[in-house]
Short mmCIF file of C-alpha atoms in Angstrom, two decimals:
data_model
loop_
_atom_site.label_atom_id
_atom_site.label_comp_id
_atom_site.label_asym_id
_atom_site.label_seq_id
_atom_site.Cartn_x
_atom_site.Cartn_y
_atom_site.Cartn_z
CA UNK E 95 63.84 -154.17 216.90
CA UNK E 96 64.48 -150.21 217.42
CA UNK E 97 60.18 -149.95 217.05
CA UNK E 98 59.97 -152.32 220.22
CA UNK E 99 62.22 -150.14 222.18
CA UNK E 100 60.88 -147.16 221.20
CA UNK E 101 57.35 -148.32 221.97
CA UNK E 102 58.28 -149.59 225.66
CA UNK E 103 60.08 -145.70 226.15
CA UNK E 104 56.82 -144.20 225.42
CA UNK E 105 54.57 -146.50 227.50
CA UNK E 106 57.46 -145.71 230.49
CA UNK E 107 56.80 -141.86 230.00
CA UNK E 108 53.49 -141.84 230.73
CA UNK E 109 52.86 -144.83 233.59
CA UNK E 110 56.10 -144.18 235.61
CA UNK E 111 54.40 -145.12 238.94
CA UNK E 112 54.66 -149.00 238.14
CA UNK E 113 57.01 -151.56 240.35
CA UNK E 114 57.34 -153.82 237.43
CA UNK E 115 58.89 -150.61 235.23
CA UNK E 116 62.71 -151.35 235.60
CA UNK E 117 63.57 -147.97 234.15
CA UNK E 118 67.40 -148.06 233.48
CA UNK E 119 69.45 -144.71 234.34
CA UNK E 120 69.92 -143.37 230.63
CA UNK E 121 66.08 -143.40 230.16
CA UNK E 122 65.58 -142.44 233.51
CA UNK E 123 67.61 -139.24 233.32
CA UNK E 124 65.47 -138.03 230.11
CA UNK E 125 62.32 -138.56 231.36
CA UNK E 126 60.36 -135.56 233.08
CA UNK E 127 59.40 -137.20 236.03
CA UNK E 128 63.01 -137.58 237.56
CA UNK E 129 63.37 -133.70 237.16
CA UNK E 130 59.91 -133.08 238.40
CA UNK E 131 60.97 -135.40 241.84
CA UNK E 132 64.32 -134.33 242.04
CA UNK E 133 63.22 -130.48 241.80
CA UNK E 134 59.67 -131.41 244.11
CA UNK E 135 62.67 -132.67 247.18
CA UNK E 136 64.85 -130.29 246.54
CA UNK E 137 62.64 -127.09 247.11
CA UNK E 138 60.83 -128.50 249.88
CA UNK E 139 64.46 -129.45 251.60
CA UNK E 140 65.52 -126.00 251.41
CA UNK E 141 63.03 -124.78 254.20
CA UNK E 142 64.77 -127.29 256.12
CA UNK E 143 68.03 -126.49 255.63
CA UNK E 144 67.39 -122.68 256.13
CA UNK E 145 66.22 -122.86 259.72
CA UNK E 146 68.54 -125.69 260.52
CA UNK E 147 71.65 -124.31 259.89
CA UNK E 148 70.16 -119.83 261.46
CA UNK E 149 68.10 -120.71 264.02
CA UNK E 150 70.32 -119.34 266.13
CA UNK E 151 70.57 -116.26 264.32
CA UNK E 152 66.82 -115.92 264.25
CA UNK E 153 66.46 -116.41 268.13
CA UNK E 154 68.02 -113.05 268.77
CA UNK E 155 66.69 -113.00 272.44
CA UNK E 156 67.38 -116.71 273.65
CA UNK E 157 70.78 -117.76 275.12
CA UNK E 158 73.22 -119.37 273.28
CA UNK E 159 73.38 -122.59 275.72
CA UNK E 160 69.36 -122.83 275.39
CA UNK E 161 69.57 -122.94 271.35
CA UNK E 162 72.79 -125.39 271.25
CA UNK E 163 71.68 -127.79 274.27
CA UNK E 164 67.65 -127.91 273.69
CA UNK E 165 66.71 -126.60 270.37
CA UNK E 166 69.46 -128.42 268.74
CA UNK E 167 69.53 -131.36 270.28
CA UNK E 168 65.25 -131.90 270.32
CA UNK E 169 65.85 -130.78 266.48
CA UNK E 170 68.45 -133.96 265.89
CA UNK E 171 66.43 -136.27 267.34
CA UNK E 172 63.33 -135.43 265.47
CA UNK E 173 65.31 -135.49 262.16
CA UNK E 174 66.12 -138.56 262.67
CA UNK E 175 62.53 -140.41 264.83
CA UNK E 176 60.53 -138.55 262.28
CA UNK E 177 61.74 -140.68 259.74
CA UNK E 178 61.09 -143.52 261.19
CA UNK E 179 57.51 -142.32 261.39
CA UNK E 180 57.10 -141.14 257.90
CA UNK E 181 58.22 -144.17 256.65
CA UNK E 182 55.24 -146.05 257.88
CA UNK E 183 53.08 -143.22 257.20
CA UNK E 184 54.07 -143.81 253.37
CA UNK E 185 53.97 -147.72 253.76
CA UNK E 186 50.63 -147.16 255.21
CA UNK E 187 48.94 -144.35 253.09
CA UNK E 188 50.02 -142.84 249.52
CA UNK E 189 52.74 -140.57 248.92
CA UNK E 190 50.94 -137.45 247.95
CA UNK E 191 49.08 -137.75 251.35
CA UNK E 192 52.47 -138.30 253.13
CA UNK E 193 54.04 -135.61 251.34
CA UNK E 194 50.92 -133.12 251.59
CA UNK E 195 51.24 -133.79 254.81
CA UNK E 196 54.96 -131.95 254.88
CA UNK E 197 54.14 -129.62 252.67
CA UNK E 198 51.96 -128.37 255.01
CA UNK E 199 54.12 -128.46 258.06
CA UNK E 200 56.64 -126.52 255.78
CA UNK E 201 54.00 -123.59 254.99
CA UNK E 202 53.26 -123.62 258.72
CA UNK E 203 56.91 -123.24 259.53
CA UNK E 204 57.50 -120.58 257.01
CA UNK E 205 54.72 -118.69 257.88
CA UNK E 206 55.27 -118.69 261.96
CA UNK E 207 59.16 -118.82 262.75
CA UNK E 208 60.32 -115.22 262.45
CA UNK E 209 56.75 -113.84 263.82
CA UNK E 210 57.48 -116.38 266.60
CA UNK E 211 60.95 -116.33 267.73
CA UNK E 212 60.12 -114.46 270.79
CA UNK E 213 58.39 -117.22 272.48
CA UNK E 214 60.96 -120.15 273.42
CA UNK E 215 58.61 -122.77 273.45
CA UNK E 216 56.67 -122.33 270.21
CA UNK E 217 60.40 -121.45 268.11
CA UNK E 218 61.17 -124.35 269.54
CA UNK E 219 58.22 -126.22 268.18
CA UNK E 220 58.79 -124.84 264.76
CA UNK E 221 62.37 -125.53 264.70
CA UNK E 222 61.95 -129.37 266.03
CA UNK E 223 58.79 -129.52 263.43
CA UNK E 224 61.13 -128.50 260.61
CA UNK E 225 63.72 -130.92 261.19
CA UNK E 226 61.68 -133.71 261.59
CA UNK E 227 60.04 -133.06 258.24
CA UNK E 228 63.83 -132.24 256.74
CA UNK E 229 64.03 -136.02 257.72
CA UNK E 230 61.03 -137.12 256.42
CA UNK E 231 62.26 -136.61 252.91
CA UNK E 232 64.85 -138.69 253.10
CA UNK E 233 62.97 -141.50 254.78
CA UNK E 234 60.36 -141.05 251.61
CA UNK E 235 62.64 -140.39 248.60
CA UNK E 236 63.99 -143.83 248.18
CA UNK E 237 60.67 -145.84 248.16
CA UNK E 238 58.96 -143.44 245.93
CA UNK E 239 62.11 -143.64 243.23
CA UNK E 240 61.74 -147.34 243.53
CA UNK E 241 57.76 -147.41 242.31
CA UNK E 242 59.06 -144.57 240.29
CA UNK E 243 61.41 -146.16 238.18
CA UNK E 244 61.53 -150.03 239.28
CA UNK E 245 63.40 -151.73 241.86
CA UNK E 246 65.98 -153.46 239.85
CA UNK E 247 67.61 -149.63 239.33
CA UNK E 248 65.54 -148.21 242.02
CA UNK E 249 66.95 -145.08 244.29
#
């Protein structure tokens, strides 16, 4: 009996992208592909989180009212429409596109947001791009965990 369980373990480890796994937690949390996903989100977040919570302190020469009322407010709507838009994106295409995709926005927003903060329109771009991939992750994570690990433990 320990042989069978053993044997399913294995197969689990190296075909994790199957609906019909039904990886339970314990297994789940010892297998390399939870720490690979859970590291993958979490280091692509952080570019979100960064210029979320200092673009105002990056905008040295815009006004305080323009950053709270225009930049902040066009940034929490995109966080959360974005998702909404990602989500079909993923139902539509496969997640490494999807996710491609916002890796690429990210490198775009790395690369531009300081050398662009004079220009109000285009920091505004970049911040509003960032959140709305910040969003995207979320609206991604949970379907991805399901064909991950199976939908009976799922996200």
């Amino acid at each position: 009996m320990q042989e069978v369980k053993q044997e399913k373990i294995e197969k689990i480890e190296y075909q994790p992208l199957r609906k019909e796994n039904n990886v339970p937690p314990r297994i789940a949390y010892k297998s390399i592909y939870f720490y690979l996903l859970i590291t993958m989100f979490s280091f692509s977040l952080c570019l979100g989180f960064a210029v979320l919570s200092n673009f105002k302190a990056i905008a040295l020469n815009m006004s305080d009212s323009y950053l709270n009322l225009v930049v902040g407010n066009l940034a929490a709507f995109s966080n959360g429409g974005f998702r909404f838009i990602f989500g079909y994106l993923y139902d539509k295409h496969k997640f490494y596109l999807v996710y491609n995709y916002m890796l690429f926005g990210n490198v775009v927003v790395c690369l531009l947001i300081t050398l662009m903060r004079d220009s109000q329109l285009v920091f505004t771009l970049l911040v509003v791009s960032a959140a709305a991939i910040e969003g995207a992750h979320f609206s991604i994570f949970a379907p991805f965990t399901i064909e991950s690990f199976g939908i009976k433990y799922g996200p």
